[in-house]
Amino acid sequence: MSYNQFPNRRRVIQACVNCRMRKTRCDAAQPRCGLCASQNVDCVYRDAKQPKIDYNTQVLLERMQLLEDRILSSNSVSHGQRAPLEASTTSHHDPQNDSTAEGREPVFEVQIPLSHTANANHVFSWSLVQTLLSENVTDEQDLLSYADATEVFFQEQQNSKHPSTTSQPPSSWKLYDSSHCRSSLYDSIARLRDLIHLYFAKVNIFFPLLLKSDILKIFDMVTAREFYEENDTPMVDMPRYGLLLVVLCLALLSSSGQSDICLEANHKTFPNSSNNLEDQLRSELWCKARLILGYISTDMSLEAAQASMLASIYMGASGAVAEAFHWAHATAVKCETMARLQSKNDSISYGFRRLYWISFIYECDFISEISIVSPSGIARYEDKIPYPAFTAESHPISPSVPDSSEASSIRSQEELVAFQITTNSAIRRFLNTINSVVYDDKEQFRTRRSNYASWLLRISEDLWSHHSAIYRNLPDFLLSNPSQDVPMTGDDTNSPASLQSPTARIQGIPVGNNSWNILRLKGRYYAGQYIIHRPFIEFIVLNIDNFESHPCKDAVLKRSKSCLDGCTGFIKVFDVQTVNSLTCLFPTGMVTFTMTIILMVATIFPIFKDLLPDDVEDVILAGKRNLARFSQSVAEFSWHIEILERLDVARRNRIARQTEL
């Protein structure tokens, strides 16, 4: 093909400001170019003789102009003149760029929600929330004051409640050196084996890190060498030994029933009763496990990372948030290091895929209430580590019984596990995307007050479409539970159709997901709905005086209703009779705390009256009830409950005063 066959490129003498900023080709149409017309935004052509101003300088000039306008407005008010609601964002009044020109959307001097690093801390720091708390303070009340909503979890006096933090380290890390395992050793061996089976029935379903055959093999090797003194049996290395001990600790916790928490029960995470031998055994095994975990803290093997991951789950289930945070972060750091090495290989092991994505989900869920940015750096490799996928090679079945019901059941369960991890990973990654897009102060449109609402409406629509698409395409078997072992007490009719009790089969074998896994999937749906649309609530609260005349009023109110619906749905999902602390109640409790505050704040403003559900007071009560239930595991939530009670009294008093006026 000759050069002359290519069409000549049309050169534009001058591109508009919008196209220049986006670095896209401008057709230079008048009065608006094609791109600006499609986006329905102002199209401004800068004078070619005017010196170029970089974007950062332009932002500073706009802010200076806003400050000057405020000063002039305040002077006008002092002279008895009415302060204008509109403020120009440029120092010159070009008719083509004048926001008050006929047919153009006026530019409002508005306050925009600030970026933040943690959801609960941000909402707790709202000036309105702090004002309400200060209105309801009396001399008789004595409530510890903290800088944010998570500081209470990291106080020294709170972190010393676990016996292993104050007791002396054990003299031996060996399993059968335990005083509780020396008596009736044969019965102890059978009991420990039963505990391993119990772990995979009650714990591994939430965090499917391990294979039962691997743990039983480790147990048999330890028993043969330590009890039967078979010196020919190879020694179990420390990472795998520690993994076995933490598995037994989690199984003992589940076996004791202390992980199933009801409001009616007087739940104690670490009972002091000397009559409970299994609780004493669990405490002793955990001390041994901590000894090994410290020894292998710098070990970058798969088993060492699995052990620290289970240690975080165990401490989270026991209500020790600070230590759970420590082990979660340690696991994520190990995974980040291993991902850096494994990403260079052609094949990545199935076990590491499981570990990486479970650690990714757990750290992001856990730390999202401490920091929306994962501090370990594990997210850097999310595009390089494949999701776990069931294959015959990764889970070989004995060739003698290839078509047995047991083999088919194993295949079905492993497919369920693969889908469970993959789905939750995709949802968690999307929630991280929402945080980075909506709440990141590096986003240039956040600094431009004049078009913040329009940008937020556009970006939230895209995010909500993506979010809805994820849940419309969820596999049905992830949401089916034939046993219904967790009865719902709240109404959940607002869930998308895919979340309302579907049934399915995998390879012809009936499979039902665990009820708590289903509740967590539903909870993520409403959490995403709330996170996407929460800035609209804050935008209205910050600009309540001028909001009635805002050009995007109706659209912003519609999105605000989506946020309130998300809060309502999340609280109702977890309004169940019994909660399972093995799923780590810290992030669930913090989200409940935040959503209950938002519902309380919304009831104060008449503009939200038609957006709130009719049973909003019942939902607020359910939020406090859920948090009280969670506090049976995480004792620090009692402080958050007291905060909610104070806010409730203050907002009722304010509503009463508004009614009198």
C-alpha positions as a printed Julia matrix, in Angstrom:
661×3 Matrix{Float64}:
   0.0     0.0    0.0
   1.43    3.37  -0.99
   1.64    6.28   1.36
  -0.94    8.23  -0.63
  -3.57    5.59   0.12
  -3.71    6.65   3.77
  -6.23    9.43   4.48
  -4.78   12.76   5.43
  -5.01   13.46   9.16
  -7.24   16.42   9.91
  -5.3    18.86  12.04
  -7.13   21.12  14.47
  -5.76   24.58  15.0
  -6.94   24.67  18.6
  -8.51   21.99  20.83
 -10.91   22.77  23.65
  -9.79   22.63  27.27
 -11.71   19.41  27.99
 -10.1    17.52  25.09
  -6.67   18.85  26.01
  -7.02   17.57  29.57
  -8.19   14.17  28.37
  -5.54   14.11  25.61
  -8.14   13.17  23.03
  -8.63   14.47  19.49
 -10.96   17.48  19.3
 -13.1    18.18  16.22
 -13.13   21.93  17.1
 -16.86   22.18  16.43
 -18.69   25.32  17.53
 -20.21   26.13  19.94
 -19.34   22.71  21.45
 -17.11   19.97  20.13
 -18.38   16.43  19.7
 -16.88   15.09  22.95
 -18.22   17.92  25.1
 -21.64   17.64  23.45
 -21.77   13.89  24.16
 -20.83   14.49  27.81
 -23.08   17.55  28.13
 -20.31   19.7   29.61
 -19.09   23.21  28.89
 -16.79   23.48  25.89
 -14.2    26.22  26.32
 -11.57   27.26  23.77
  -8.6    28.97  25.33
  -7.21   31.99  23.54
  -4.23   30.83  21.49
  -2.23   33.87  22.62
  -2.99   33.2   26.28
  -0.07   31.54  28.08
  -0.67   27.91  29.02
  -1.44   27.15  32.66
  -0.81   23.66  33.96
  -3.59   21.83  35.76
  -2.22   22.16  39.31
  -1.81   25.91  38.9
  -5.34   26.17  37.54
  -6.7    24.35  40.61
  -4.86   26.75  42.91
  -6.24   29.75  41.02
  -9.77   28.36  41.28
  -9.39   27.84  45.03
  -8.06   31.39  45.46
 -11.04   32.72  43.54
 -13.42   30.72  45.76
 -11.83   32.22  48.87
 -12.12   35.73  47.43
 -15.77   35.1   46.59
 -16.43   33.96  50.15
 -14.81   37.1   51.55
 -16.86   39.29  49.24
 -20.0    37.37  50.14
 -19.39   37.81  53.86
 -18.8    41.55  53.34
 -22.04   41.8   51.4
 -23.94   40.11  54.21
 -22.43   42.47  56.76
 -23.78   45.42  54.71
 -27.27   43.98  54.66
 -27.0    42.45  51.21
 -27.96   38.89  50.4
 -25.03   36.53  49.88
 -25.11   34.9   46.46
 -25.53   31.13  46.3
 -23.51   30.89  43.14
 -19.79   31.46  42.85
 -17.68   31.68  39.77
 -14.66   29.41  39.65
 -12.67   31.54  37.2
 -11.16   34.98  37.54
 -12.51   36.2   34.22
 -16.12   36.21  33.02
 -15.97   35.07  29.46
 -19.6    34.79  28.24
 -18.75   31.44  26.7
 -17.46   30.19  30.06
 -19.95   32.03  32.27
 -21.82   29.48  34.39
 -24.79   31.84  34.78
 -25.37   32.12  31.06
 -28.74   31.05  29.81
 -29.06   27.31  29.26
 -26.01   26.44  31.31
 -25.86   24.67  34.64
 -24.89   27.08  37.46
 -21.74   26.39  39.42
 -22.33   26.09  43.16
 -19.86   26.74  45.9
 -20.17   23.37  47.62
 -18.35   21.28  50.14
 -17.33   17.83  48.98
 -16.74   14.69  51.06
 -13.09   14.39  51.96
 -11.02   11.36  51.1
 -10.3     9.04  53.99
  -8.46    5.89  54.98
 -11.09    3.91  56.88
 -14.86    3.83  56.6
 -16.0     3.66  60.23
 -13.4     6.17  61.4
 -14.47    8.62  58.7
 -18.18    8.51  59.5
 -17.46    8.63  63.23
 -15.44   11.83  62.67
 -18.3    13.65  60.88
 -18.78   17.0   62.58
 -22.5    16.32  62.97
 -21.82   13.01  64.73
 -19.34   14.63  67.08
 -21.79   17.46  67.77
 -24.55   14.99  68.64
 -22.22   13.14  70.99
 -21.24   16.37  72.72
 -24.93   17.27  73.21
 -25.52   14.16  75.27
 -22.69   14.27  77.79
 -23.4    14.43  81.51
 -21.19   14.34  84.55
 -22.63   10.98  85.57
 -21.58    9.31  82.34
 -18.07    7.99  82.08
 -17.18    6.83  78.57
 -13.6     6.54  77.44
 -12.78    8.94  74.63
 -10.88    7.66  71.6
  -9.55    9.49  68.58
 -11.37    7.19  66.18
 -13.69    4.2   66.1
 -10.93    1.57  65.99
  -8.52    2.86  68.63
 -10.37    0.94  71.33
  -9.17   -2.35  69.81
  -5.5    -1.49  70.21
  -5.33   -0.45  73.86
  -2.87   -2.32  76.05
  -5.42   -3.26  78.68
  -7.67   -4.73  75.99
  -4.94   -6.85  74.42
  -3.99   -8.64  77.63
  -7.25  -10.53  78.07
  -5.95  -13.73  76.48
  -4.12  -16.0   78.99
  -1.25  -16.66  76.59
  -0.25  -12.99  76.62
   0.51  -13.03  80.34
   1.42  -16.66  81.11
   4.88  -18.19  80.83
   5.77  -19.96  77.56
   5.38  -23.74  77.62
   8.37  -25.93  78.35
   7.74  -28.01  75.23
   6.12  -27.45  71.87
   5.38  -31.15  71.33
   1.77  -32.25  71.11
   2.01  -35.3   73.37
   3.96  -33.48  76.07
   0.68  -31.92  77.1
  -0.54  -32.91  80.55
  -4.03  -33.37  79.11
  -2.78  -35.76  76.43
  -0.75  -37.94  78.8
  -3.79  -39.4   80.52
  -5.67  -42.03  78.52
  -3.41  -41.6   75.53
  -5.32  -43.99  73.32
  -8.53  -42.05  73.93
  -6.65  -38.81  73.32
  -5.4   -40.03  69.95
  -8.93  -40.91  68.87
 -10.24  -37.58  70.15
  -7.56  -35.58  68.35
  -8.32  -37.42  65.13
 -12.02  -36.63  65.56
 -11.11  -32.98  66.07
  -9.35  -32.91  62.71
 -12.5   -34.25  61.04
 -14.53  -31.65  62.95
 -12.25  -28.87  61.71
 -12.98  -29.72  58.09
 -16.71  -29.97  58.8
 -17.09  -26.75  60.82
 -14.14  -24.43  60.09
 -12.6   -25.2   56.72
 -15.93  -24.46  55.02
 -15.39  -20.76  55.79
 -11.69  -20.61  54.94
 -10.92  -23.65  52.74
  -7.15  -23.5   52.97
  -6.27  -27.13  53.62
  -6.88  -30.67  52.47
  -7.95  -33.19  55.09
  -5.58  -35.85  53.78
  -2.58  -33.55  54.31
  -3.45  -32.76  57.95
  -4.21  -36.39  58.78
  -0.85  -37.37  57.33
   0.92  -34.82  59.55
  -1.02  -36.05  62.58
  -0.14  -39.69  61.88
   3.55  -38.83  61.56
   3.55  -36.87  64.84
   1.7   -39.67  66.64
   3.98  -42.38  65.27
   7.15  -40.57  66.28
   6.11  -39.07  69.64
   3.73  -41.68  71.03
   4.75  -44.94  69.38
   8.42  -43.82  69.32
   8.93  -44.99  65.76
  12.24  -43.3   65.1
  12.2   -44.4   61.48
   9.28  -42.04  60.89
  10.5   -38.73  59.44
  10.28  -35.73  61.73
   7.6   -33.19  60.96
   9.1   -29.79  60.21
   8.09  -26.81  62.33
   5.75  -25.06  59.84
   3.63  -28.2   59.41
   3.74  -28.94  63.14
   2.49  -25.45  63.93
  -0.21  -25.85  61.29
  -1.46  -29.02  63.02
  -1.59  -27.32  66.43
  -3.61  -24.34  65.15
  -6.03  -26.7   63.37
  -6.62  -28.48  66.68
  -7.15  -25.15  68.48
  -9.8   -24.07  65.98
 -11.49  -27.47  66.17
 -11.58  -27.31  69.98
 -13.07  -23.8   69.83
 -15.79  -24.99  67.47
 -16.38  -28.15  69.51
 -16.89  -26.14  72.7
 -19.79  -24.24  71.14
 -18.23  -20.91  72.1
 -18.04  -19.86  68.46
 -21.86  -19.96  68.23
 -22.98  -16.77  69.94
 -26.47  -15.81  71.06
 -27.6   -12.76  72.96
 -29.31  -14.97  75.51
 -26.11  -16.87  76.28
 -23.52  -15.55  78.68
 -20.7   -16.1   76.23
 -17.15  -16.06  77.52
 -14.34  -16.3   75.02
 -11.8   -17.74  77.47
 -13.58  -19.38  80.41
 -11.6   -19.8   83.6
 -13.39  -22.93  84.74
 -10.84  -25.56  85.78
 -13.4   -28.3   85.16
 -13.42  -27.81  81.41
 -10.53  -30.02  80.32
 -10.91  -29.28  76.62
 -10.74  -25.53  77.22
  -7.56  -26.09  79.19
  -6.22  -28.28  76.39
  -7.04  -25.58  73.84
  -5.25  -22.94  75.89
  -2.21  -25.2   76.27
  -2.09  -26.09  72.57
  -2.39  -22.44  71.6
   0.59  -21.57  73.8
   2.58  -24.28  72.01
   1.38  -23.0   68.65
   2.44  -19.44  69.48
   5.89  -20.73  70.36
   6.23  -22.38  66.94
   4.63  -19.43  65.12
   7.26  -17.15  66.57
  10.0   -19.57  65.55
   8.76  -19.74  61.93
   7.85  -16.05  61.65
  10.46  -15.5   58.92
   9.78  -18.8   57.16
   8.34  -18.2   53.68
   7.01  -21.7   53.07
   3.4   -22.41  52.17
   2.75  -24.23  55.46
   4.18  -21.36  57.54
   1.87  -18.89  55.81
  -1.11  -21.24  56.23
  -0.33  -21.54  59.95
  -0.21  -17.76  60.45
  -3.44  -17.37  58.46
  -5.23  -19.85  60.72
  -3.71  -18.1   63.76
  -5.36  -14.87  62.64
  -8.69  -16.66  62.17
  -8.39  -18.25  65.61
  -7.64  -14.97  67.37
 -10.39  -13.22  65.43
 -12.85  -15.91  66.49
 -11.62  -15.51  70.07
 -12.26  -11.76  70.02
  -8.6   -10.65  70.15
  -8.72   -8.1   67.32
  -5.22   -6.66  67.72
  -3.52  -10.05  67.57
  -5.77  -11.18  64.7
  -4.68   -8.05  62.83
  -1.03   -8.92  63.49
  -1.29  -12.45  62.1
  -3.41  -11.35  59.12
  -0.8    -8.79  58.16
   2.04  -11.29  58.69
   0.29  -13.78  56.39
  -0.29  -11.18  53.69
   3.38  -10.18  53.8
   4.4   -13.82  53.37
   1.95  -14.19  50.47
   3.29  -11.04  48.83
   6.83  -12.42  49.02
   5.82  -15.84  47.71
   3.69  -14.29  44.95
   6.7   -12.34  43.75
   8.59  -15.61  43.34
   5.77  -17.8   42.06
   4.58  -15.27  39.5
   7.8   -15.97  37.59
   6.94  -19.67  37.29
   4.9   -21.21  34.52
   2.61  -22.98  36.99
   1.42  -21.82  40.4
   0.45  -24.46  42.93
  -3.21  -24.94  43.77
  -2.48  -24.67  47.49
  -0.85  -21.28  47.08
  -3.73  -20.04  44.94
  -6.12  -20.86  47.76
  -3.89  -19.27  50.36
  -3.25  -16.12  48.35
  -6.88  -15.32  47.64
  -8.16  -16.24  51.1
  -5.45  -14.05  52.62
  -6.36  -11.31  50.14
 -10.05  -11.46  51.08
  -9.4   -11.73  54.8
  -6.88   -8.9   54.98
  -8.99   -6.58  52.84
 -12.15   -7.35  54.85
 -10.34   -7.02  58.15
  -8.15   -4.04  57.37
 -10.79   -2.14  55.38
 -11.99   -0.79  58.72
  -8.45    0.26  59.63
  -7.13    1.32  56.22
  -8.72    1.11  52.77
  -5.25    0.46  51.35
  -3.82   -2.99  52.0
  -0.54   -2.28  53.84
   1.1    -5.6   52.94
   1.26   -4.95  49.2
  -0.45   -8.26  48.45
  -2.79   -6.54  45.98
   0.13   -5.84  43.64
  -0.06   -9.43  42.4
  -3.82   -9.83  42.08
  -3.54   -9.83  38.28
  -0.75  -12.42  38.27
  -2.05  -15.09  40.66
  -4.87  -17.12  39.04
  -8.01  -17.99  40.93
  -8.15  -21.57  42.25
  -9.83  -23.92  39.81
 -10.76  -27.54  40.4
  -8.89  -30.01  38.21
  -8.41  -33.75  38.37
  -4.66  -33.18  38.67
  -4.98  -30.95  41.73
  -7.32  -33.41  43.49
  -6.5   -36.94  42.35
  -9.04  -39.62  43.19
  -8.09  -43.23  43.76
  -8.35  -45.05  40.4
  -9.94  -48.04  42.1
 -13.1   -46.06  42.87
 -13.28  -43.37  40.2
 -17.05  -43.33  40.02
 -17.89  -43.88  43.68
 -20.25  -41.56  45.49
 -17.39  -40.51  47.79
 -15.22  -39.52  44.83
 -18.08  -37.6   43.25
 -18.78  -35.86  46.54
 -15.13  -34.8   46.85
 -15.18  -33.43  43.32
 -18.41  -31.55  44.03
 -17.13  -30.05  47.26
 -13.86  -28.99  45.67
 -15.7   -27.33  42.81
 -17.82  -25.52  45.38
 -14.65  -24.39  47.18
 -13.1   -23.12  43.95
 -16.22  -21.16  43.05
 -16.54  -19.86  46.61
 -13.01  -18.45  46.69
 -13.17  -17.13  43.13
 -16.49  -15.35  43.63
 -15.56  -13.74  46.93
 -12.19  -12.69  45.53
 -13.82  -10.99  42.54
 -16.28   -9.18  44.8
 -13.55   -8.09  47.21
 -11.42   -6.8   44.34
 -14.36   -4.78  43.1
 -14.96   -3.3   46.56
 -11.3    -2.27  46.59
 -11.84   -0.62  43.21
 -14.77    1.36  44.62
 -12.62    2.61  47.49
  -9.79    3.62  45.17
 -12.08    5.42  42.71
 -14.6     7.11  44.99
 -12.51    7.83  48.08
  -9.04    8.47  46.65
  -7.96   12.12  46.86
  -5.7    11.66  43.83
  -8.76   11.63  41.58
  -8.58   15.0   39.83
 -12.35   15.51  39.67
 -12.56   15.43  43.48
 -10.61   18.68  43.63
 -12.94   20.45  41.2
 -15.9    21.4   43.3
 -17.95   22.73  40.42
 -18.51   19.35  38.77
 -18.08   16.95  41.7
 -21.76   15.95  41.86
 -21.91   15.3   38.11
 -18.74   13.23  38.24
 -20.0    11.26  41.23
 -23.3    10.52  39.51
 -21.53    9.27  36.42
 -18.97    7.11  38.2
 -21.49    5.63  40.65
 -23.72    4.58  37.77
 -20.83    2.69  36.17
 -19.82    1.07  39.46
 -23.38    0.06  40.3
 -23.87   -1.53  36.88
 -20.71   -3.57  37.37
 -21.72   -4.52  40.91
 -25.17   -5.67  39.83
 -23.7    -7.68  36.96
 -21.46   -9.63  39.36
 -24.42  -10.75  41.44
 -26.67  -11.47  38.48
 -24.09  -14.0   37.32
 -23.45  -15.74  40.64
 -23.64  -19.54  40.39
 -26.87  -20.74  41.96
 -25.22  -23.42  44.07
 -23.32  -20.74  46.04
 -26.65  -19.47  47.33
 -28.49  -22.71  48.1
 -28.74  -24.13  51.6
 -31.03  -27.15  51.96
 -30.6   -27.31  55.73
 -31.33  -23.61  56.43
 -29.4   -23.91  59.68
 -29.28  -20.12  60.13
 -32.89  -18.86  60.25
 -33.41  -15.32  59.07
 -35.37  -12.98  61.32
 -35.36  -10.0   58.98
 -37.08   -9.37  55.66
 -34.72   -9.8   52.73
 -37.08   -9.3   49.81
 -34.99   -6.47  48.4
 -32.16   -8.81  47.4
 -31.56   -9.31  43.71
 -33.32  -12.33  42.25
 -30.1   -14.34  42.21
 -29.83  -14.05  46.0
 -33.27  -15.41  46.85
 -32.96  -19.12  47.67
 -31.98  -20.73  44.35
 -31.22  -24.45  44.14
 -28.66  -26.22  42.01
 -26.58  -29.35  41.53
 -22.94  -29.85  40.65
 -22.25  -32.89  38.51
 -25.53  -34.42  39.64
 -24.66  -34.31  43.36
 -26.86  -32.1   45.59
 -24.62  -29.49  47.16
 -25.62  -26.76  49.56
 -23.42  -23.89  50.65
 -23.04  -23.12  54.33
 -25.6   -20.64  55.63
 -22.97  -18.23  56.88
 -21.23  -18.24  53.52
 -24.57  -17.3   51.95
 -25.13  -14.54  54.49
 -21.66  -13.17  53.8
 -22.35  -13.1   50.05
 -25.57  -11.19  50.69
 -23.76   -8.9   53.09
 -21.15   -8.08  50.45
 -23.93   -7.16  48.04
 -25.42   -4.6   50.41
 -21.97   -3.42  51.52
 -21.12   -2.65  47.89
 -24.42   -0.82  47.43
 -23.7     1.25  50.52
 -20.05    2.04  49.69
 -20.85    3.15  46.14
 -23.6     5.55  47.19
 -22.5     6.78  50.62
 -20.78    9.95  49.28
 -24.22   11.22  48.22
 -25.44   11.13  51.83
 -22.39   13.05  52.98
 -22.71   15.5   50.09
 -26.26   16.37  51.14
 -25.35   16.7   54.82
 -22.43   19.0   54.02
 -24.52   21.21  51.71
 -27.92   20.98  53.36
 -28.48   24.76  53.35
 -28.1    25.12  49.57
 -29.09   21.66  48.43
 -32.71   22.48  47.58
 -31.54   24.64  44.66
 -28.89   22.22  43.44
 -29.42   21.28  39.76
 -28.68   17.58  40.45
 -30.99   17.37  43.45
 -33.3    14.6   42.22
 -30.49   12.39  40.95
 -28.47   12.8   44.16
 -31.52   11.94  46.28
 -32.15    8.82  44.22
 -28.59    7.61  44.81
 -28.87    8.5   48.5
 -31.84    6.17  48.75
 -29.67    3.38  47.35
 -27.19    3.97  50.17
 -29.94    3.86  52.8
 -31.35    0.69  51.23
 -27.88   -0.87  51.39
 -27.6    -0.03  55.09
 -31.05   -1.46  55.77
 -30.39   -4.65  53.8
 -27.02   -5.32  55.45
 -28.39   -4.93  58.97
 -31.35   -7.2   58.23
 -29.15   -9.88  56.67
 -27.17  -10.31  59.89
 -30.17  -10.0   62.2
 -30.05  -13.71  63.0
 -30.51  -15.63  66.2
 -26.98  -17.05  66.34
 -23.76  -15.66  64.9
 -20.59  -17.59  64.17
 -17.42  -15.95  65.45
 -15.26  -18.16  63.22
 -16.14  -15.86  60.32
 -14.4   -12.93  62.1
 -17.03  -10.55  63.39
 -14.78   -7.49  63.58
 -15.4    -6.15  60.03
 -19.09   -7.1   60.16
 -19.49   -5.27  63.45
 -17.68   -2.15  62.26
 -19.82   -1.96  59.11
 -22.94   -2.41  61.25
 -21.77    0.41  63.52
 -21.19    2.72  60.55
 -24.48    1.94  58.82
 -26.49    2.44  62.01
 -24.92    5.89  62.44
 -25.84    6.82  58.86
 -29.46    5.76  59.39
 -29.6     7.78  62.6
 -28.18   10.86  60.88
 -30.65   10.5   58.0
 -33.64   10.56  60.37
 -32.64   14.05  61.54
 -33.01   15.72  58.14
 -36.52   16.08  56.65
 -35.09   15.78  53.14
 -34.41   12.07  53.78
 -37.89   11.35  55.16
 -39.3     9.89  51.95
 -36.1     7.93  51.27
 -35.96    6.02  54.54
 -37.8     2.71  54.95
 -41.0     2.76  56.97
 -39.42    0.52  59.59
 -36.25    2.59  59.96
 -36.58    2.69  63.76
 -36.79   -1.1   63.85
 -33.73   -1.31  61.61
 -31.76    1.01  63.92
 -32.8    -1.17  66.84
 -31.71   -4.27  64.89
 -28.33   -2.65  64.22
 -27.76   -2.1   67.92
 -28.99   -5.62  68.64
 -26.59   -7.1   66.08
 -23.68   -5.2   67.58
 -24.66   -6.37  71.07
 -24.62   -9.93  69.76
 -21.19   -9.42  68.19
 -19.89   -7.97  71.47
 -20.32  -11.41  73.05
 -17.24  -12.35  71.01
 -15.5    -8.98  70.56
 -15.85   -7.28  73.93
 -14.66   -3.89  72.62
 -17.92   -3.51  70.72
 -19.53   -2.57  74.04
 -17.91    0.85  73.58
 -19.5     1.2   70.13
 -22.87    0.21  71.56
 -22.59    2.99  74.13
 -21.74    5.44  71.33
 -24.86    4.37  69.42
 -27.01    4.76  72.53
 -25.74    8.3   73.07
 -26.29    9.17  69.43
 -29.79    7.73  69.6
 -30.72    9.9   72.57
 -29.2    13.02  70.99
 -30.9    12.56  67.62
 -34.29   11.91  69.27
 -33.89   15.13  71.26
 -33.01   17.04  68.11
 -36.0    15.61  66.22
 -38.25   16.59  69.14
 -36.93   20.17  69.04
 -37.5    20.34  65.29
 -41.07   19.12  65.77
 -41.75   21.81  68.37
 -40.53   24.5   65.99
